[in-house]
Amino acid sequence: MQSPTDAHETGDTAFLAELRSHIPTDRVLTSGPEYTRALALFNAAVDVRPSVVVRCASTADVQAGVRASRNHGVPLSVRGGGHDFWGRAFRPGGLVLDLTEMRDVQVDVNHRYATVGGGALSSDVVSAAERAGLTAVTGTAGSVGMVGLTLGGGYGPLLGQFGLAADNLLSAEVVLADGSRVNTDAEHHPDLFWALRGGGGNFGVVTSARIRLHPVPTVISGTILYPIDQSAGILADLGGILQDSPDELTVDVGFLPGPDGKPTVYVAPTWSGNLEAGNAQNGPVRTLARLGTPVLAEIGPAARSATLAATDAMFPPGRMGAIRTRTVQSVTGSIATLLDRAAQEFTSPFSAIVWHQFHGAATRPTLGSTAFGRREPHLMVELICMWENGENKDHTGRPSHLRWLEEAHAALEPFSLPGGYVNFLGPETPDQIANSYGPNTERLLAVKSAVDPDSVFSATPLPTSTAGA
């Protein structure tokens, strides 16, 4: 149990007293083993120490936390899945509203939707939906928070068939900056609902969300690895395949270190249509394993929960890391050569380059129908740099792996579209942030000004003005 003497951690006994008058003392953490465990994030490179962590169990807890932070001028942040590379779940000296115990998932089979708690992981949602013969639109990893993924957009392997995760948001319960609670959907607080679909967690705390489900618990999926010396031909062939692929087929492509540590060309298809057609030997999925001579080709029917778990195993929590992103129209010619060279220069066996296909259903909503800033077909590139704690640093004192990341990111700039995927943008890229919402910028900032004029909430980055948009 915490005592008021712990208030030296915040320098404000009145602040702690207000929190503890509304929230059980054992869930207001300022020190001790539980507090230390609450600071563990996916990215071990994050070094941000909040003063207080509130383990929220209800919307009322969230409201109490928001009001206390406002009353006492304490910076506020929200933790869902804790997967953000920049650790924006925490603010120095601040109050963290930790939603990790609010992971309940309720599935309405008849109406095909799930009501999910603000701390539910993607794996929680998919597992619950699978038991009902359904699935949710998620990203590729199960350990990512479902709400955070959705608010920022949510690329994923069902994107071609069912759109972004944000396109499948039906409604949300939100605690606003004044501590009030609202329920928003297309008819109630429509501007807020518009902003939540792609504008990130910048407008309030989403304590629960209702998301659309789909009758596709099983997909045809797998991993195909080719030697990197075949990359020119593989990427050339894939360019045409991705351009012409049906909605049911979404393919992630990139470079990963192979079983022997050498970089390989990585192809990860997901077929969400008829299983027999998707698994046919001459079908569109298995054709991807005949573009060259693969060193690995594992393809077949798979539960979506299994595919999420496989990605989690590839990128476990506790390593140190950083990420950058670019958006390109296609990977051909100079871009393919550039990425091949970057892969050959990997500085860590845990790093990766992956690009995600944006096509099909995700391209059909009009650009202004949600806050998400880009609707034409494209590829979203992830440059991922991960390493074990304690590895070498360069002459500036920074991990040497960051030089590889920044050089690859800079080399892509001349070939990239403006902006970038906001879930992967950080303060190092102000030019991308400024252009991340395009013509939606003015409306997005107007909603922000209306519901959070004092910028209590700062999750994914927002442009500061419409300049450049």
CSV table of C-alpha atoms in Angstrom, one decimal:
chain,number,residue,atom,x,y,z
A,1,MET,CA,0.0,0.0,0.0
A,2,GLN,CA,1.2,3.5,-0.8
A,3,SER,CA,1.2,6.2,1.8
A,4,PRO,CA,1.0,10.0,1.3
A,5,THR,CA,4.7,10.3,2.2
A,6,ASP,CA,5.3,8.9,-1.3
A,7,ALA,CA,4.2,12.3,-2.6
A,8,HIS,CA,7.8,13.5,-2.7
A,9,GLU,CA,7.8,11.6,-6.1
A,10,THR,CA,5.4,14.2,-7.4
A,11,GLY,CA,6.1,17.1,-5.1
A,12,ASP,CA,2.3,17.6,-4.7
A,13,THR,CA,0.6,15.9,-1.7
A,14,ALA,CA,-2.7,17.5,-2.7
A,15,PHE,CA,-2.5,15.8,-6.1
A,16,LEU,CA,-2.0,12.4,-4.7
A,17,ALA,CA,-4.7,13.0,-2.1
A,18,GLU,CA,-7.2,13.8,-4.8
A,19,LEU,CA,-6.3,10.7,-6.8
A,20,ARG,CA,-6.6,8.5,-3.7
A,21,SER,CA,-9.9,10.0,-2.7
A,22,HIS,CA,-11.4,8.6,-5.9
A,23,ILE,CA,-9.2,5.6,-6.8
A,24,PRO,CA,-8.2,2.7,-4.4
A,25,THR,CA,-4.7,3.5,-3.0
A,26,ASP,CA,-3.2,0.2,-4.2
A,27,ARG,CA,-3.9,1.3,-7.8
A,28,VAL,CA,-2.1,4.7,-7.4
A,29,LEU,CA,1.5,3.8,-7.9
A,30,THR,CA,4.5,6.0,-7.2
A,31,SER,CA,7.2,3.5,-6.2
A,32,GLY,CA,7.8,-0.1,-5.4
A,33,PRO,CA,7.7,-3.3,-7.5
A,34,GLU,CA,4.3,-2.7,-9.0
A,35,TYR,CA,5.3,0.8,-10.1
A,36,THR,CA,8.5,-0.6,-11.6
A,37,ARG,CA,6.6,-3.3,-13.5
A,38,ALA,CA,4.2,-0.7,-14.8
A,39,LEU,CA,7.1,1.1,-16.5
A,40,ALA,CA,8.0,-1.8,-18.8
A,41,LEU,CA,7.2,-1.0,-22.4
A,42,PHE,CA,7.8,-2.8,-25.7
A,43,ASN,CA,10.8,-0.7,-26.5
A,44,ALA,CA,13.5,-0.9,-23.8
A,45,ALA,CA,15.3,2.1,-25.2
A,46,VAL,CA,12.5,4.4,-23.8
A,47,ASP,CA,13.9,6.2,-20.8
A,48,VAL,CA,11.0,8.3,-19.5
A,49,ARG,CA,10.0,8.2,-15.8
A,50,PRO,CA,6.5,9.3,-14.9
A,51,SER,CA,5.8,10.3,-11.3
A,52,VAL,CA,2.5,8.4,-10.9
A,53,VAL,CA,0.9,5.4,-12.6
A,54,VAL,CA,-2.9,4.9,-12.1
A,55,ARG,CA,-4.0,1.3,-12.9
A,56,CYS,CA,-7.4,2.2,-14.2
A,57,ALA,CA,-10.2,-0.4,-13.8
A,58,SER,CA,-13.1,1.7,-15.0
A,59,THR,CA,-14.1,4.8,-16.9
A,60,ALA,CA,-14.7,6.5,-13.6
A,61,ASP,CA,-11.0,6.0,-12.7
A,62,VAL,CA,-10.0,7.6,-16.0
A,63,GLN,CA,-12.3,10.6,-15.3
A,64,ALA,CA,-10.8,11.0,-11.8
A,65,GLY,CA,-7.3,10.9,-13.2
A,66,VAL,CA,-8.0,13.4,-15.9
A,67,ARG,CA,-9.6,15.8,-13.5
A,68,ALA,CA,-6.8,15.5,-10.9
A,69,SER,CA,-4.1,16.1,-13.6
A,70,ARG,CA,-5.9,19.3,-14.7
A,71,ASN,CA,-6.6,20.5,-11.2
A,72,HIS,CA,-2.9,20.3,-10.3
A,73,GLY,CA,-1.2,21.0,-13.6
A,74,VAL,CA,0.4,17.5,-13.9
A,75,PRO,CA,1.2,16.3,-17.4
A,76,LEU,CA,-1.0,13.4,-18.5
A,77,SER,CA,-0.5,10.4,-20.7
A,78,VAL,CA,-2.4,7.2,-21.5
A,79,ARG,CA,-1.0,3.7,-21.8
A,80,GLY,CA,-2.9,1.1,-23.9
A,81,GLY,CA,-0.7,-1.6,-25.4
A,82,GLY,CA,2.6,0.3,-24.7
A,83,HIS,CA,3.9,-0.6,-28.1
A,84,ASP,CA,4.8,2.9,-29.3
A,85,PHE,CA,8.6,3.2,-30.2
A,86,TRP,CA,8.8,6.6,-28.6
A,87,GLY,CA,7.2,5.6,-25.3
A,88,ARG,CA,4.6,8.3,-25.6
A,89,ALA,CA,2.5,6.4,-23.1
A,90,PHE,CA,4.7,8.2,-20.5
A,91,ARG,CA,5.5,11.9,-19.9
A,92,PRO,CA,8.4,12.9,-17.6
A,93,GLY,CA,7.1,13.6,-14.1
A,94,GLY,CA,3.6,13.0,-15.3
A,95,LEU,CA,0.5,10.9,-14.5
A,96,VAL,CA,0.0,7.8,-16.6
A,97,LEU,CA,-3.5,6.5,-17.0
A,98,ASP,CA,-2.7,2.8,-17.4
A,99,LEU,CA,-5.5,1.0,-19.2
A,100,THR,CA,-3.8,-2.5,-19.3
A,101,GLU,CA,-6.4,-3.9,-16.9
A,102,MET,CA,-9.3,-2.7,-19.1
A,103,ARG,CA,-9.0,-5.5,-21.6
A,104,ASP,CA,-12.5,-6.9,-21.7
A,105,VAL,CA,-13.8,-7.9,-25.1
A,106,GLN,CA,-17.5,-8.6,-25.7
A,107,VAL,CA,-18.6,-10.1,-29.0
A,108,ASP,CA,-22.1,-9.6,-30.5
A,109,VAL,CA,-22.3,-12.5,-32.9
A,110,ASN,CA,-25.6,-11.5,-34.5
A,111,HIS,CA,-24.5,-7.9,-35.3
A,112,ARG,CA,-20.9,-8.8,-35.9
A,113,TYR,CA,-19.2,-6.3,-33.7
A,114,ALA,CA,-17.0,-6.4,-30.6
A,115,THR,CA,-16.9,-3.9,-27.7
A,116,VAL,CA,-13.4,-3.7,-26.5
A,117,GLY,CA,-11.8,-2.1,-23.5
A,118,GLY,CA,-9.3,0.7,-24.0
A,119,GLY,CA,-6.4,-1.6,-22.9
A,120,ALA,CA,-7.3,-4.6,-25.1
A,121,LEU,CA,-4.6,-6.0,-27.2
A,122,SER,CA,-5.1,-6.9,-30.9
A,123,SER,CA,-4.6,-10.6,-29.8
A,124,ASP,CA,-7.4,-10.2,-27.2
A,125,VAL,CA,-9.8,-9.0,-29.8
A,126,VAL,CA,-8.9,-11.6,-32.4
A,127,SER,CA,-9.0,-14.5,-30.0
A,128,ALA,CA,-12.5,-13.5,-28.7
A,129,ALA,CA,-13.8,-13.0,-32.2
A,130,GLU,CA,-12.4,-16.4,-33.4
A,131,ARG,CA,-14.4,-18.2,-30.8
A,132,ALA,CA,-17.5,-16.8,-32.6
A,133,GLY,CA,-16.2,-17.6,-36.1
A,134,LEU,CA,-15.3,-14.0,-36.7
A,135,THR,CA,-12.2,-11.8,-36.9
A,136,ALA,CA,-11.2,-8.1,-36.5
A,137,VAL,CA,-9.1,-5.9,-38.7
A,138,THR,CA,-5.8,-5.5,-36.9
A,139,GLY,CA,-2.2,-5.0,-37.8
A,140,THR,CA,0.4,-7.8,-38.0
A,141,ALA,CA,1.3,-8.1,-34.3
A,142,GLY,CA,-1.0,-9.3,-31.5
A,143,SER,CA,0.8,-7.3,-28.7
A,144,VAL,CA,-0.2,-4.0,-30.2
A,145,GLY,CA,-3.1,-2.2,-28.4
A,146,MET,CA,-6.3,-2.4,-30.5
A,147,VAL,CA,-7.5,1.1,-29.7
A,148,GLY,CA,-4.2,2.9,-30.4
A,149,LEU,CA,-3.7,1.0,-33.6
A,150,THR,CA,-7.2,2.0,-34.7
A,151,LEU,CA,-7.0,5.6,-33.8
A,152,GLY,CA,-3.9,6.1,-35.9
A,153,GLY,CA,-5.3,4.3,-38.9
A,154,GLY,CA,-4.2,0.7,-38.7
A,155,TYR,CA,-2.6,-0.9,-41.7
A,156,GLY,CA,-2.9,-4.7,-41.7
A,157,PRO,CA,-3.2,-7.9,-43.7
A,158,LEU,CA,-7.0,-7.6,-44.1
A,159,LEU,CA,-6.7,-4.1,-45.4
A,160,GLY,CA,-7.5,-4.9,-49.1
A,161,GLN,CA,-10.7,-6.8,-48.1
A,162,PHE,CA,-12.0,-4.7,-45.2
A,163,GLY,CA,-10.1,-1.4,-45.1
A,164,LEU,CA,-8.1,0.1,-42.3
A,165,ALA,CA,-8.7,-0.7,-38.7
A,166,ALA,CA,-10.0,2.9,-38.4
A,167,ASP,CA,-12.6,2.2,-41.1
A,168,ASN,CA,-14.0,-0.5,-38.9
A,169,LEU,CA,-14.5,1.7,-35.9
A,170,LEU,CA,-18.3,2.0,-35.2
A,171,SER,CA,-18.4,4.0,-32.0
A,172,ALA,CA,-16.3,4.9,-29.0
A,173,GLU,CA,-16.6,6.0,-25.4
A,174,VAL,CA,-14.3,8.9,-24.8
A,175,VAL,CA,-13.2,10.8,-21.7
A,176,LEU,CA,-12.5,14.4,-22.7
A,177,ALA,CA,-10.0,16.9,-21.3
A,178,ASP,CA,-12.5,18.3,-18.8
A,179,GLY,CA,-13.2,14.8,-17.4
A,180,SER,CA,-16.6,14.4,-19.0
A,181,ARG,CA,-17.6,11.2,-20.8
A,182,VAL,CA,-19.2,11.1,-24.2
A,183,ASN,CA,-20.3,8.4,-26.6
A,184,THR,CA,-19.5,9.2,-30.2
A,185,ASP,CA,-20.4,7.7,-33.5
A,186,ALA,CA,-21.5,8.8,-37.0
A,187,GLU,CA,-24.6,10.5,-35.5
A,188,HIS,CA,-23.4,11.6,-32.1
A,189,HIS,CA,-20.5,14.1,-31.8
A,190,PRO,CA,-19.7,13.3,-35.5
A,191,ASP,CA,-16.7,15.7,-35.7
A,192,LEU,CA,-15.0,13.8,-32.8
A,193,PHE,CA,-15.8,10.5,-34.4
A,194,TRP,CA,-14.4,11.7,-37.7
A,195,ALA,CA,-11.1,12.8,-35.9
A,196,LEU,CA,-10.8,9.5,-34.0
A,197,ARG,CA,-10.6,7.6,-37.3
A,198,GLY,CA,-6.9,8.3,-38.1
A,199,GLY,CA,-6.3,11.4,-36.0
A,200,GLY,CA,-4.7,9.4,-33.1
A,201,GLY,CA,-5.3,9.5,-29.4
A,202,ASN,CA,-5.1,13.3,-29.3
A,203,PHE,CA,-8.7,14.1,-28.4
A,204,GLY,CA,-9.4,12.2,-25.2
A,205,VAL,CA,-9.1,8.8,-23.6
A,206,VAL,CA,-10.9,6.1,-25.5
A,207,THR,CA,-12.1,3.8,-22.7
A,208,SER,CA,-14.0,1.4,-25.0
A,209,ALA,CA,-14.6,1.1,-28.7
A,210,ARG,CA,-17.1,-0.8,-30.8
A,211,ILE,CA,-15.5,-2.4,-33.9
A,212,ARG,CA,-16.9,-4.2,-36.8
A,213,LEU,CA,-16.1,-7.9,-37.1
A,214,HIS,CA,-15.9,-10.1,-40.2
A,215,PRO,CA,-16.5,-13.8,-40.9
A,216,VAL,CA,-12.9,-14.7,-41.7
A,217,PRO,CA,-11.4,-16.5,-38.7
A,218,THR,CA,-9.1,-18.5,-41.0
A,219,VAL,CA,-6.8,-17.1,-43.8
A,220,ILE,CA,-4.3,-18.5,-46.2
A,221,SER,CA,-1.0,-17.1,-45.0
A,222,GLY,CA,2.6,-17.8,-44.5
A,223,THR,CA,6.2,-16.7,-44.9
A,224,ILE,CA,8.4,-16.9,-48.0
A,225,LEU,CA,12.1,-16.1,-47.9
A,226,TYR,CA,14.3,-15.7,-50.9
A,227,PRO,CA,18.1,-15.2,-51.0
A,228,ILE,CA,18.9,-11.5,-51.3
A,229,ASP,CA,20.9,-12.1,-54.5
A,230,GLN,CA,17.5,-12.8,-56.2
A,231,SER,CA,16.0,-9.5,-54.9
A,232,ALA,CA,16.1,-7.6,-58.2
A,233,GLY,CA,13.9,-10.1,-60.1
A,234,ILE,CA,11.7,-10.9,-57.1
A,235,LEU,CA,10.9,-7.2,-56.5
A,236,ALA,CA,10.3,-6.5,-60.2
A,237,ASP,CA,7.8,-9.4,-60.3
A,238,LEU,CA,6.1,-8.4,-57.1
A,239,GLY,CA,5.6,-4.8,-58.3
A,240,GLY,CA,3.1,-6.1,-61.0
A,241,ILE,CA,1.5,-8.6,-58.6
A,242,LEU,CA,0.8,-6.0,-56.0
A,243,GLN,CA,-0.6,-3.6,-58.5
A,244,ASP,CA,-3.0,-6.2,-59.8
A,245,SER,CA,-3.8,-8.1,-56.7
A,246,PRO,CA,-7.5,-8.7,-55.8
A,247,ASP,CA,-8.9,-7.2,-52.6
A,248,GLU,CA,-8.7,-10.7,-50.9
A,249,LEU,CA,-4.8,-10.7,-51.2
A,250,THR,CA,-2.7,-8.3,-49.2
A,251,VAL,CA,1.1,-8.8,-49.2
A,252,ASP,CA,3.8,-7.5,-46.9
A,253,VAL,CA,7.2,-7.5,-48.5
A,254,GLY,CA,10.6,-6.5,-47.3
A,255,PHE,CA,14.0,-7.7,-46.0
A,256,LEU,CA,14.7,-9.7,-42.9
A,257,PRO,CA,17.8,-11.5,-41.6
A,258,GLY,CA,17.3,-15.2,-42.5
A,259,PRO,CA,18.0,-18.3,-40.4
A,260,ASP,CA,21.8,-18.0,-41.2
A,261,GLY,CA,21.8,-14.3,-40.3
A,262,LYS,CA,22.1,-13.1,-43.9
A,263,PRO,CA,19.4,-10.8,-45.2
A,264,THR,CA,16.6,-12.3,-47.2
A,265,VAL,CA,13.7,-11.0,-49.3
A,266,TYR,CA,10.6,-11.5,-47.1
A,267,VAL,CA,7.2,-12.1,-48.6
A,268,ALA,CA,4.2,-12.5,-46.3
A,269,PRO,CA,0.9,-13.0,-48.1
A,270,THR,CA,-2.6,-13.0,-46.5
A,271,TRP,CA,-5.6,-14.3,-48.4
A,272,SER,CA,-8.9,-13.5,-46.8
A,273,GLY,CA,-11.2,-14.9,-49.5
A,274,ASN,CA,-12.4,-18.4,-50.3
A,275,LEU,CA,-9.9,-20.8,-48.7
A,276,GLU,CA,-9.9,-23.4,-51.5
A,277,ALA,CA,-9.1,-20.7,-54.1
A,278,GLY,CA,-6.5,-19.1,-51.9
A,279,ASN,CA,-4.7,-22.4,-51.2
A,280,ALA,CA,-4.8,-23.8,-54.7
A,281,GLN,CA,-1.4,-24.7,-56.1
A,282,ASN,CA,-1.9,-22.4,-59.1
A,283,GLY,CA,-3.6,-19.8,-57.0
A,284,PRO,CA,-2.4,-16.3,-56.2
A,285,VAL,CA,-0.8,-17.1,-52.9
A,286,ARG,CA,1.3,-20.1,-53.8
A,287,THR,CA,2.4,-18.3,-57.0
A,288,LEU,CA,4.4,-16.0,-54.7
A,289,ALA,CA,6.6,-18.9,-53.7
A,290,ARG,CA,7.6,-19.5,-57.3
A,291,LEU,CA,9.1,-16.1,-58.1
A,292,GLY,CA,12.6,-17.6,-57.6
A,293,THR,CA,14.2,-20.3,-55.4
A,294,PRO,CA,13.0,-19.7,-51.9
A,295,VAL,CA,15.0,-20.8,-48.8
A,296,LEU,CA,11.7,-21.0,-46.9
A,297,ALA,CA,8.1,-21.3,-48.1
A,298,GLU,CA,5.5,-22.0,-45.5
A,299,ILE,CA,2.0,-21.4,-46.7
A,300,GLY,CA,-1.3,-22.8,-45.7
A,301,PRO,CA,-4.5,-22.2,-43.7
A,302,ALA,CA,-4.0,-20.4,-40.4
A,303,ALA,CA,-6.0,-18.9,-37.7
A,304,ARG,CA,-5.5,-15.2,-37.5
A,305,SER,CA,-4.5,-15.5,-33.8
A,306,ALA,CA,-1.6,-17.8,-35.0
A,307,THR,CA,-0.4,-15.2,-37.5
A,308,LEU,CA,-0.4,-12.5,-34.9
A,309,ALA,CA,1.5,-14.7,-32.5
A,310,ALA,CA,4.1,-15.5,-35.2
A,311,THR,CA,4.9,-11.8,-35.6
A,312,ASP,CA,5.1,-11.3,-31.8
A,313,ALA,CA,7.7,-14.0,-31.7
A,314,MET,CA,9.8,-12.3,-34.3
A,315,PHE,CA,9.7,-9.0,-32.4
A,316,PRO,CA,9.5,-9.7,-28.7
A,317,PRO,CA,9.4,-7.0,-26.1
A,318,GLY,CA,12.4,-5.9,-24.2
A,319,ARG,CA,14.8,-5.1,-27.0
A,320,MET,CA,15.9,-1.6,-27.7
A,321,GLY,CA,14.7,0.0,-31.0
A,322,ALA,CA,13.8,2.8,-33.2
A,323,ILE,CA,11.6,3.2,-36.3
A,324,ARG,CA,11.1,5.5,-39.3
A,325,THR,CA,8.6,5.4,-42.1
A,326,ARG,CA,8.2,6.6,-45.7
A,327,THR,CA,5.3,6.3,-48.1
A,328,VAL,CA,6.1,5.4,-51.8
A,329,GLN,CA,3.9,4.6,-54.8
A,330,SER,CA,5.8,1.4,-55.6
A,331,VAL,CA,9.1,-0.3,-55.1
A,332,THR,CA,10.7,-0.4,-58.4
A,333,GLY,CA,14.0,0.6,-60.0
A,334,SER,CA,16.0,3.0,-57.8
A,335,ILE,CA,13.9,2.3,-54.6
A,336,ALA,CA,14.4,-1.4,-54.9
A,337,THR,CA,18.2,-0.9,-55.3
A,338,LEU,CA,18.3,1.5,-52.4
A,339,LEU,CA,16.4,-0.9,-50.1
A,340,ASP,CA,18.5,-3.9,-51.2
A,341,ARG,CA,21.6,-2.0,-50.3
A,342,ALA,CA,20.2,-0.9,-46.9
A,343,ALA,CA,19.3,-4.6,-46.1
A,344,GLN,CA,22.8,-5.7,-47.0
A,345,GLU,CA,24.1,-3.1,-44.5
A,346,PHE,CA,21.9,-4.3,-41.6
A,347,THR,CA,23.8,-3.6,-38.4
A,348,SER,CA,21.7,-5.9,-36.2
A,349,PRO,CA,20.1,-9.4,-36.7
A,350,PHE,CA,16.9,-8.0,-35.3
A,351,SER,CA,16.4,-5.1,-37.8
A,352,ALA,CA,14.0,-5.2,-40.7
A,353,ILE,CA,12.6,-3.3,-43.7
A,354,VAL,CA,9.0,-4.1,-44.5
A,355,TRP,CA,6.5,-2.4,-46.7
A,356,HIS,CA,2.7,-2.7,-46.4
A,357,GLN,CA,0.3,-2.7,-49.3
A,358,PHE,CA,-2.5,-0.1,-49.3
A,359,HIS,CA,-5.1,-1.1,-51.8
A,360,GLY,CA,-8.6,-2.4,-52.4
A,361,ALA,CA,-11.2,-1.5,-49.8
A,362,ALA,CA,-8.9,0.9,-48.0
A,363,THR,CA,-8.7,3.2,-51.1
A,364,ARG,CA,-12.5,3.5,-51.6
A,365,PRO,CA,-13.6,5.9,-48.8
A,366,THR,CA,-13.2,9.5,-49.9
A,367,LEU,CA,-10.2,11.3,-48.4
A,368,GLY,CA,-12.4,13.6,-46.3
A,369,SER,CA,-14.6,10.8,-44.9
A,370,THR,CA,-12.2,10.1,-42.0
A,371,ALA,CA,-9.2,12.0,-40.7
A,372,PHE,CA,-6.7,9.5,-42.2
A,373,GLY,CA,-4.6,11.4,-44.6
A,374,ARG,CA,-4.1,9.3,-47.7
A,375,ARG,CA,-6.4,7.1,-49.7
A,376,GLU,CA,-4.8,6.4,-53.1
A,377,PRO,CA,-2.9,3.1,-53.5
A,378,HIS,CA,0.6,3.2,-52.0
A,379,LEU,CA,3.1,1.3,-50.0
A,380,MET,CA,3.9,2.2,-46.4
A,381,VAL,CA,7.5,1.4,-45.6
A,382,GLU,CA,8.7,0.5,-42.1
A,383,LEU,CA,12.4,0.9,-41.3
A,384,ILE,CA,12.9,-1.0,-38.1
A,385,CYS,CA,16.2,-0.9,-36.1
A,386,MET,CA,16.4,-3.2,-33.0
A,387,TRP,CA,19.3,-4.3,-30.9
A,388,GLU,CA,20.1,-5.8,-27.5
A,389,ASN,CA,20.8,-3.6,-24.5
A,390,GLY,CA,24.5,-2.8,-24.0
A,391,GLU,CA,25.6,-2.9,-27.6
A,392,ASN,CA,28.2,-0.5,-29.0
A,393,LYS,CA,27.7,3.2,-29.4
A,394,ASP,CA,29.2,5.6,-31.9
A,395,HIS,CA,31.4,8.6,-31.1
A,396,THR,CA,28.3,10.7,-30.3
A,397,GLY,CA,27.2,8.3,-27.6
A,398,ARG,CA,24.2,7.0,-29.5
A,399,PRO,CA,23.7,3.4,-30.5
A,400,SER,CA,25.5,2.8,-33.7
A,401,HIS,CA,22.5,1.2,-35.3
A,402,LEU,CA,20.7,4.5,-35.4
A,403,ARG,CA,23.1,5.7,-38.1
A,404,TRP,CA,21.9,2.9,-40.4
A,405,LEU,CA,18.3,3.8,-39.7
A,406,GLU,CA,18.7,7.5,-40.4
A,407,GLU,CA,20.8,7.0,-43.5
A,408,ALA,CA,18.2,4.6,-45.0
A,409,HIS,CA,15.4,7.0,-44.1
A,410,ALA,CA,17.2,10.0,-45.7
A,411,ALA,CA,18.0,8.0,-48.8
A,412,LEU,CA,14.3,7.2,-49.4
A,413,GLU,CA,13.2,10.9,-49.1
A,414,PRO,CA,13.6,11.8,-52.8
A,415,PHE,CA,11.4,8.9,-53.9
A,416,SER,CA,8.7,9.4,-51.2
A,417,LEU,CA,5.3,11.0,-51.1
A,418,PRO,CA,4.8,13.8,-48.6
A,419,GLY,CA,3.8,12.9,-45.0
A,420,GLY,CA,3.8,9.5,-43.5
A,421,TYR,CA,2.0,7.0,-41.3
A,422,VAL,CA,1.3,8.9,-38.0
A,423,ASN,CA,1.6,5.8,-35.8
A,424,PHE,CA,5.3,5.6,-36.9
A,425,LEU,CA,6.2,9.3,-36.9
A,426,GLY,CA,8.2,10.9,-34.2
A,427,PRO,CA,9.6,14.3,-33.4
A,428,GLU,CA,12.7,13.7,-35.6
A,429,THR,CA,10.6,14.2,-38.7
A,430,PRO,CA,8.7,17.5,-38.5
A,431,ASP,CA,8.4,17.7,-42.3
A,432,GLN,CA,6.5,14.5,-42.5
A,433,ILE,CA,4.3,15.4,-39.5
A,434,ALA,CA,3.4,18.7,-41.3
A,435,ASN,CA,2.2,16.8,-44.3
A,436,SER,CA,0.7,13.7,-42.7
A,437,TYR,CA,-3.0,14.7,-43.0
A,438,GLY,CA,-3.0,16.6,-46.3
A,439,PRO,CA,-6.3,18.5,-46.9
A,440,ASN,CA,-7.8,17.0,-43.7
A,441,THR,CA,-5.4,19.1,-41.5
A,442,GLU,CA,-7.5,22.2,-41.1
A,443,ARG,CA,-10.6,20.2,-39.9
A,444,LEU,CA,-8.5,18.0,-37.7
A,445,LEU,CA,-6.9,20.9,-35.9
A,446,ALA,CA,-10.3,22.6,-35.5
A,447,VAL,CA,-11.7,19.5,-33.7
A,448,LYS,CA,-8.6,19.4,-31.5
A,449,SER,CA,-9.1,23.1,-30.6
A,450,ALA,CA,-12.8,22.4,-29.8
A,451,VAL,CA,-12.4,19.3,-27.6
A,452,ASP,CA,-8.9,19.8,-26.2
A,453,PRO,CA,-7.9,23.5,-26.5
A,454,ASP,CA,-5.1,23.1,-23.9
A,455,SER,CA,-3.5,20.1,-25.5
A,456,VAL,CA,-3.9,17.8,-22.5
A,457,PHE,CA,-3.6,14.8,-24.8
A,458,SER,CA,-0.6,14.3,-27.1
A,459,ALA,CA,-0.3,10.8,-28.5
A,460,THR,CA,0.6,10.5,-32.2
A,461,PRO,CA,2.0,13.8,-33.6
A,462,LEU,CA,-0.3,16.4,-35.1
A,463,PRO,CA,0.6,19.2,-37.5
A,464,THR,CA,0.8,22.6,-35.7
A,465,SER,CA,-0.9,24.4,-38.6
A,466,THR,CA,-2.2,23.9,-42.1
A,467,ALA,CA,1.0,25.2,-43.7
A,468,GLY,CA,2.3,22.7,-46.2
A,469,ALA,CA,-0.8,20.6,-46.0
